[in-house]
Short mmCIF file of C-alpha atoms and ligand atoms in Angstrom, two decimals:
data_model
loop_
_atom_site.label_atom_id
_atom_site.label_comp_id
_atom_site.label_asym_id
_atom_site.label_seq_id
_atom_site.Cartn_x
_atom_site.Cartn_y
_atom_site.Cartn_z
CA MET A 20 9.70 15.14 -15.62
CA ALA A 21 10.29 11.42 -16.02
CA SER A 22 9.31 9.58 -19.16
CA HIS A 23 7.53 6.74 -17.38
CA ASN A 24 3.84 6.13 -17.44
CA ARG A 25 2.95 4.78 -14.02
CA ILE A 26 -0.76 4.63 -13.25
CA PRO A 27 -1.31 6.25 -9.85
CA MET A 28 -3.00 4.24 -7.11
CA ILE A 29 -4.90 5.64 -4.14
CA ALA A 30 -5.47 2.98 -1.49
CA GLY A 31 -7.59 3.08 1.66
CA ASN A 32 -6.51 0.90 4.58
CA TRP A 33 -9.46 0.64 6.95
CA LYS A 34 -7.47 -1.29 9.57
CA MET A 35 -9.61 -2.74 12.41
CA HIS A 36 -12.47 -0.28 11.92
CA LEU A 37 -16.15 -0.60 10.95
CA VAL A 38 -18.68 -3.43 11.05
CA SER A 39 -19.95 -4.85 7.79
CA LYS A 40 -22.87 -2.46 7.24
CA GLU A 41 -20.71 0.58 7.93
CA ALA A 42 -18.00 -0.74 5.62
CA ALA A 43 -20.50 -1.46 2.82
CA ASP A 44 -22.04 2.02 3.21
CA LEU A 45 -18.63 3.70 3.08
CA ALA A 46 -17.64 1.65 0.02
CA ALA A 47 -20.91 2.59 -1.68
CA ALA A 48 -20.37 6.29 -0.94
CA ILE A 49 -16.85 6.15 -2.37
CA LYS A 50 -18.07 4.28 -5.44
CA LYS A 51 -20.78 6.88 -5.96
CA GLY A 52 -18.42 9.81 -5.59
CA LEU A 53 -15.82 8.61 -8.10
CA ASP A 54 -15.35 10.68 -11.19
CA PRO A 55 -16.14 8.22 -14.02
CA ALA A 56 -13.34 9.78 -16.07
CA LEU A 57 -10.77 8.97 -13.39
CA LYS A 58 -7.97 6.90 -14.86
CA HIS A 59 -6.00 5.89 -11.82
CA GLU A 60 -6.54 2.93 -9.54
CA VAL A 61 -8.51 3.09 -6.32
CA LEU A 62 -8.16 0.32 -3.75
CA LEU A 63 -10.03 -0.43 -0.54
CA ALA A 64 -8.71 -2.77 2.16
CA PRO A 65 -11.41 -3.63 4.71
CA THR A 66 -11.10 -6.08 7.61
CA PHE A 67 -11.40 -9.74 6.57
CA THR A 68 -14.91 -10.10 7.95
CA ASN A 69 -16.11 -7.13 5.88
CA LEU A 70 -14.66 -8.27 2.55
CA HIS A 71 -17.82 -9.95 1.27
CA ALA A 72 -20.04 -6.98 2.13
CA VAL A 73 -17.65 -4.48 0.56
CA HIS A 74 -17.22 -6.67 -2.51
CA ALA A 75 -20.99 -6.65 -2.98
CA ALA A 76 -21.17 -2.88 -2.44
CA LEU A 77 -18.46 -2.29 -5.05
CA ALA A 78 -20.12 -4.44 -7.73
CA GLY A 79 -20.01 -2.74 -11.11
CA SER A 80 -17.24 -0.34 -10.12
CA ARG A 81 -13.56 -0.54 -10.91
CA VAL A 82 -12.51 -0.14 -7.30
CA ILE A 83 -9.97 -2.79 -6.32
CA LEU A 84 -10.62 -4.94 -3.25
CA SER A 85 -7.67 -5.89 -1.06
CA SER A 86 -7.12 -7.74 2.18
CA GLN A 87 -4.92 -6.16 4.85
CA ASP A 88 -2.82 -9.28 5.22
CA VAL A 89 -2.69 -12.85 3.97
CA ALA A 90 -1.35 -16.13 5.33
CA TRP A 91 1.53 -17.86 3.56
CA GLU A 92 0.10 -21.33 3.91
CA GLU A 93 -2.63 -22.61 1.64
CA LYS A 94 -4.73 -24.47 4.21
CA GLY A 95 -4.47 -26.41 7.41
CA ALA A 96 -4.14 -25.97 11.14
CA PHE A 97 -3.34 -22.24 11.28
CA THR A 98 -5.91 -20.87 13.70
CA GLY A 99 -6.75 -17.24 13.03
CA ALA A 100 -5.04 -17.09 9.64
CA VAL A 101 -6.73 -16.45 6.27
CA SER A 102 -5.30 -18.08 3.16
CA PRO A 103 -4.66 -16.58 -0.27
CA SER A 104 -7.46 -18.63 -1.84
CA GLN A 105 -9.85 -17.50 0.91
CA VAL A 106 -9.16 -13.81 0.30
CA LYS A 107 -9.50 -14.41 -3.44
CA ASP A 108 -12.80 -16.14 -2.82
CA ALA A 109 -13.96 -13.02 -0.93
CA GLY A 110 -13.24 -10.91 -4.02
CA CYS A 111 -9.73 -9.66 -3.40
CA THR A 112 -7.19 -9.22 -6.16
CA HIS A 113 -4.64 -7.51 -3.89
CA ALA A 114 -3.24 -8.01 -0.39
CA ILE A 115 -1.41 -5.52 1.79
CA ILE A 116 1.63 -7.31 3.21
CA GLY A 117 4.13 -6.24 5.85
CA HIS A 118 2.29 -3.20 7.18
CA SER A 119 4.28 -1.67 10.02
CA GLU A 120 1.50 -2.56 12.47
CA ARG A 121 1.89 -6.23 11.46
CA ARG A 122 5.63 -5.93 11.86
CA LYS A 123 5.56 -4.08 15.17
CA ILE A 124 2.50 -5.43 17.00
CA PHE A 125 2.36 -8.92 15.48
CA LEU A 126 6.13 -9.33 15.28
CA GLU A 127 6.31 -10.12 11.58
CA THR A 128 9.85 -10.39 10.32
CA ASP A 129 11.19 -9.80 6.83
CA ALA A 130 11.27 -13.60 6.44
CA VAL A 131 7.55 -13.83 7.19
CA VAL A 132 6.81 -10.93 4.86
CA ASN A 133 8.79 -12.74 2.14
CA LEU A 134 6.73 -15.93 2.61
CA LYS A 135 3.52 -13.91 2.35
CA VAL A 136 4.64 -12.07 -0.78
CA LYS A 137 5.54 -15.42 -2.35
CA ALA A 138 2.19 -16.96 -1.38
CA ALA A 139 0.28 -13.99 -2.76
CA ILE A 140 2.13 -14.07 -6.09
CA LYS A 141 1.71 -17.85 -6.38
CA ASN A 142 -2.02 -17.34 -6.04
CA GLY A 143 -2.26 -14.45 -8.48
CA ILE A 144 -2.78 -11.86 -5.76
CA VAL A 145 -0.97 -8.54 -6.18
CA PRO A 146 1.13 -7.78 -3.09
CA VAL A 147 1.08 -4.23 -1.78
CA LEU A 148 4.31 -4.41 0.18
CA CYS A 149 4.75 -1.92 3.02
CA ILE A 150 8.14 -0.78 4.21
CA GLY A 151 9.32 2.10 6.35
CA GLU A 152 11.65 3.21 9.11
CA THR A 153 10.85 4.08 12.71
CA LEU A 154 11.62 7.50 14.18
CA GLU A 155 14.60 6.07 16.03
CA GLU A 156 15.95 4.54 12.85
CA ARG A 157 15.54 7.84 11.00
CA GLU A 158 17.14 9.87 13.75
CA SER A 159 20.13 7.54 13.91
CA GLY A 160 20.68 7.85 10.16
CA ARG A 161 19.61 4.30 9.32
CA THR A 162 16.61 5.02 7.09
CA PHE A 163 18.13 3.83 3.82
CA LYS A 164 19.72 0.77 5.41
CA VAL A 165 16.34 -0.24 6.88
CA LEU A 166 14.55 0.23 3.55
CA GLU A 167 17.25 -1.74 1.75
CA THR A 168 17.00 -4.63 4.22
CA GLN A 169 13.19 -4.68 4.04
CA LEU A 170 13.17 -4.65 0.23
CA ASN A 171 15.88 -7.29 -0.13
CA GLY A 172 14.08 -9.44 2.44
CA ALA A 173 10.62 -9.10 0.94
CA PHE A 174 11.69 -9.97 -2.61
CA ALA A 175 14.26 -12.68 -1.78
CA GLY A 176 13.92 -15.67 -4.10
CA ILE A 177 11.29 -13.96 -6.28
CA THR A 178 12.04 -13.26 -9.94
CA ALA A 179 11.42 -9.92 -11.64
CA ALA A 180 8.70 -11.51 -13.76
CA GLU A 181 6.96 -12.98 -10.71
CA ALA A 182 7.08 -9.62 -8.94
CA SER A 183 6.07 -7.61 -11.99
CA LYS A 184 2.70 -6.45 -10.63
CA ALA A 185 3.85 -5.74 -7.08
CA VAL A 186 3.15 -2.36 -5.55
CA ILE A 187 5.38 -0.88 -2.85
CA ALA A 188 4.19 1.47 -0.13
CA TYR A 189 6.76 3.58 1.67
CA GLU A 190 5.30 4.41 5.07
CA PRO A 191 7.59 6.04 7.62
CA VAL A 192 6.37 4.51 10.88
CA TRP A 193 6.64 7.87 12.67
CA ALA A 194 4.12 9.35 10.24
CA ILE A 195 1.44 6.66 10.56
CA GLY A 196 -1.60 7.79 12.53
CA THR A 197 0.40 10.57 14.14
CA GLY A 198 -0.67 13.52 12.02
CA LYS A 199 3.03 14.01 11.19
CA THR A 200 3.46 13.64 7.45
CA ALA A 201 6.85 13.35 5.87
CA THR A 202 7.53 16.53 3.96
CA PRO A 203 7.17 16.09 0.20
CA ALA A 204 10.98 16.39 -0.04
CA GLN A 205 11.56 13.72 2.63
CA ALA A 206 9.09 11.39 0.95
CA GLN A 207 10.54 12.01 -2.51
CA GLU A 208 14.05 11.29 -1.23
CA ALA A 209 12.93 7.96 0.22
CA HIS A 210 10.93 7.03 -2.88
CA LEU A 211 13.91 7.73 -5.10
CA PHE A 212 16.01 5.49 -2.86
CA VAL A 213 13.39 2.73 -3.02
CA ARG A 214 13.34 2.91 -6.80
CA GLY A 215 17.14 2.80 -6.88
CA GLN A 216 17.19 -0.23 -4.63
CA MET A 217 14.61 -1.99 -6.79
CA GLU A 218 16.78 -1.22 -9.80
CA LYS A 219 19.61 -3.10 -8.07
CA ILE A 220 17.28 -6.06 -7.46
CA TYR A 221 15.30 -6.26 -10.72
CA GLY A 222 16.88 -3.76 -13.14
CA LYS A 223 16.00 -0.35 -14.50
CA ALA A 224 12.88 -1.15 -16.49
CA TRP A 225 11.25 -2.90 -13.54
CA ALA A 226 12.18 -0.08 -11.16
CA GLU A 227 10.85 2.57 -13.54
CA ALA A 228 7.53 0.75 -13.82
CA VAL A 229 6.83 -0.07 -10.16
CA ARG A 230 4.34 2.10 -8.32
CA VAL A 231 5.68 3.40 -5.01
CA LEU A 232 2.90 4.75 -2.80
CA TYR A 233 3.45 7.08 0.13
CA GLY A 234 1.66 6.39 3.41
CA GLY A 235 1.55 8.17 6.74
CA SER A 236 -1.04 10.81 7.62
CA VAL A 237 -2.01 11.49 4.02
CA LYS A 238 -4.94 13.89 4.06
CA ALA A 239 -7.09 15.98 1.77
CA GLU A 240 -4.88 18.92 2.76
CA ASN A 241 -1.50 17.41 1.90
CA VAL A 242 -2.16 14.92 -0.90
CA ASP A 243 -1.66 17.38 -3.75
CA GLU A 244 1.88 18.36 -2.84
CA LEU A 245 2.84 14.76 -2.14
CA MET A 246 1.43 13.55 -5.47
CA ALA A 247 3.31 16.31 -7.27
CA GLN A 248 6.61 14.59 -6.42
CA PRO A 249 8.06 12.70 -9.38
CA ASP A 250 8.58 9.37 -7.58
CA ILE A 251 5.36 9.33 -5.54
CA ASP A 252 2.89 7.24 -7.51
CA GLY A 253 0.03 7.09 -5.08
CA ALA A 254 -1.00 7.01 -1.46
CA LEU A 255 -1.85 4.43 1.17
CA VAL A 256 -4.31 6.17 3.43
CA GLY A 257 -5.48 5.09 6.89
CA GLY A 258 -7.53 7.50 9.02
CA GLU A 259 -8.56 9.80 6.19
CA SER A 260 -9.94 6.86 4.16
CA LEU A 261 -12.67 6.30 6.77
CA LYS A 262 -14.47 9.55 5.81
CA ALA A 263 -16.03 9.35 2.35
CA ASP A 264 -15.82 13.07 1.54
CA LYS A 265 -12.22 13.42 2.68
CA PHE A 266 -11.09 10.23 0.99
CA LEU A 267 -12.82 11.23 -2.23
CA ARG A 268 -10.82 14.46 -2.15
CA VAL A 269 -7.64 12.43 -1.69
CA ILE A 270 -8.61 10.17 -4.59
CA HIS A 271 -9.29 13.17 -6.82
CA TYR A 272 -6.05 14.90 -5.93
CA GLN A 273 -5.02 17.91 -7.96
CA ALA A 274 -1.51 17.01 -9.10
CA ALA A 275 -1.04 15.98 -12.71
CA PRO A 276 -2.55 12.47 -12.80
CA VAL A 277 0.11 10.93 -15.03
CA LYS A 278 3.64 12.16 -14.44
P1 LIG B 7 -2.65 6.90 8.43
O1 LIG B 7 -2.28 5.35 8.15
O2 LIG B 7 -3.04 7.49 7.10
O3 LIG B 7 -3.77 6.87 9.41
O4 LIG B 7 -1.40 7.54 8.96
C1 LIG B 7 -1.60 4.96 6.99
C2 LIG B 7 -1.36 3.47 7.02
O5 LIG B 7 -1.08 2.93 8.09
O6 LIG B 7 -1.44 2.79 5.97
#
């Protein structure tokens, strides 16, 4: 068992689901169901338009509010984009950046992800950086190369101190929304690689401290065995985070809370 003391994080990514009342009700139910003794971090990432309502619903709780994306520019003629100061104004302290759906559907490159990570950090927003390989990349033996390229790209030109609060989410694309979870061993292998790669970029102490979350069909039924892996420090949860009872079970997973 490692000697580190990483605080686990369980994050819910609500994607393009729910209208504001539904989102506020779900946030309130999650807030209500949290064990007050719980030490780890819980994060909710609603759609931009629901941020204000969820922020209000979470008042008085320690649940973290996050956007699902953020623009890299501060203001100006960028129709459809939402700036770091705007997400902060809506109550966010964190921003998910580089989710595979942004990369695949909205054609975001590592260079764009890097600009967004820089903009978030500059504005005091914690980036939750998503990386992960596609099925084709895994089957052709390129998983580690892809992860290395994504990590090097995302953190290019950013110092260890600037990136000190960043959270990384390893999400194999083939496991997202498919019901196919990576096995705990597959996930652990990738997480160990991610930590090793971060050690090359920022050194051992940084790499030992960073939280690496697993994402991809995390459910009440599989969270315990995933969280029991030494390098899995949390979960980024899509579908299962839309059901209060199920997500509360994920949040209150049964593995040892501090590894
Ligand atoms: P999923 O999504 O849990 O529905 O697979 C995870 C994610 O995309 O963050």
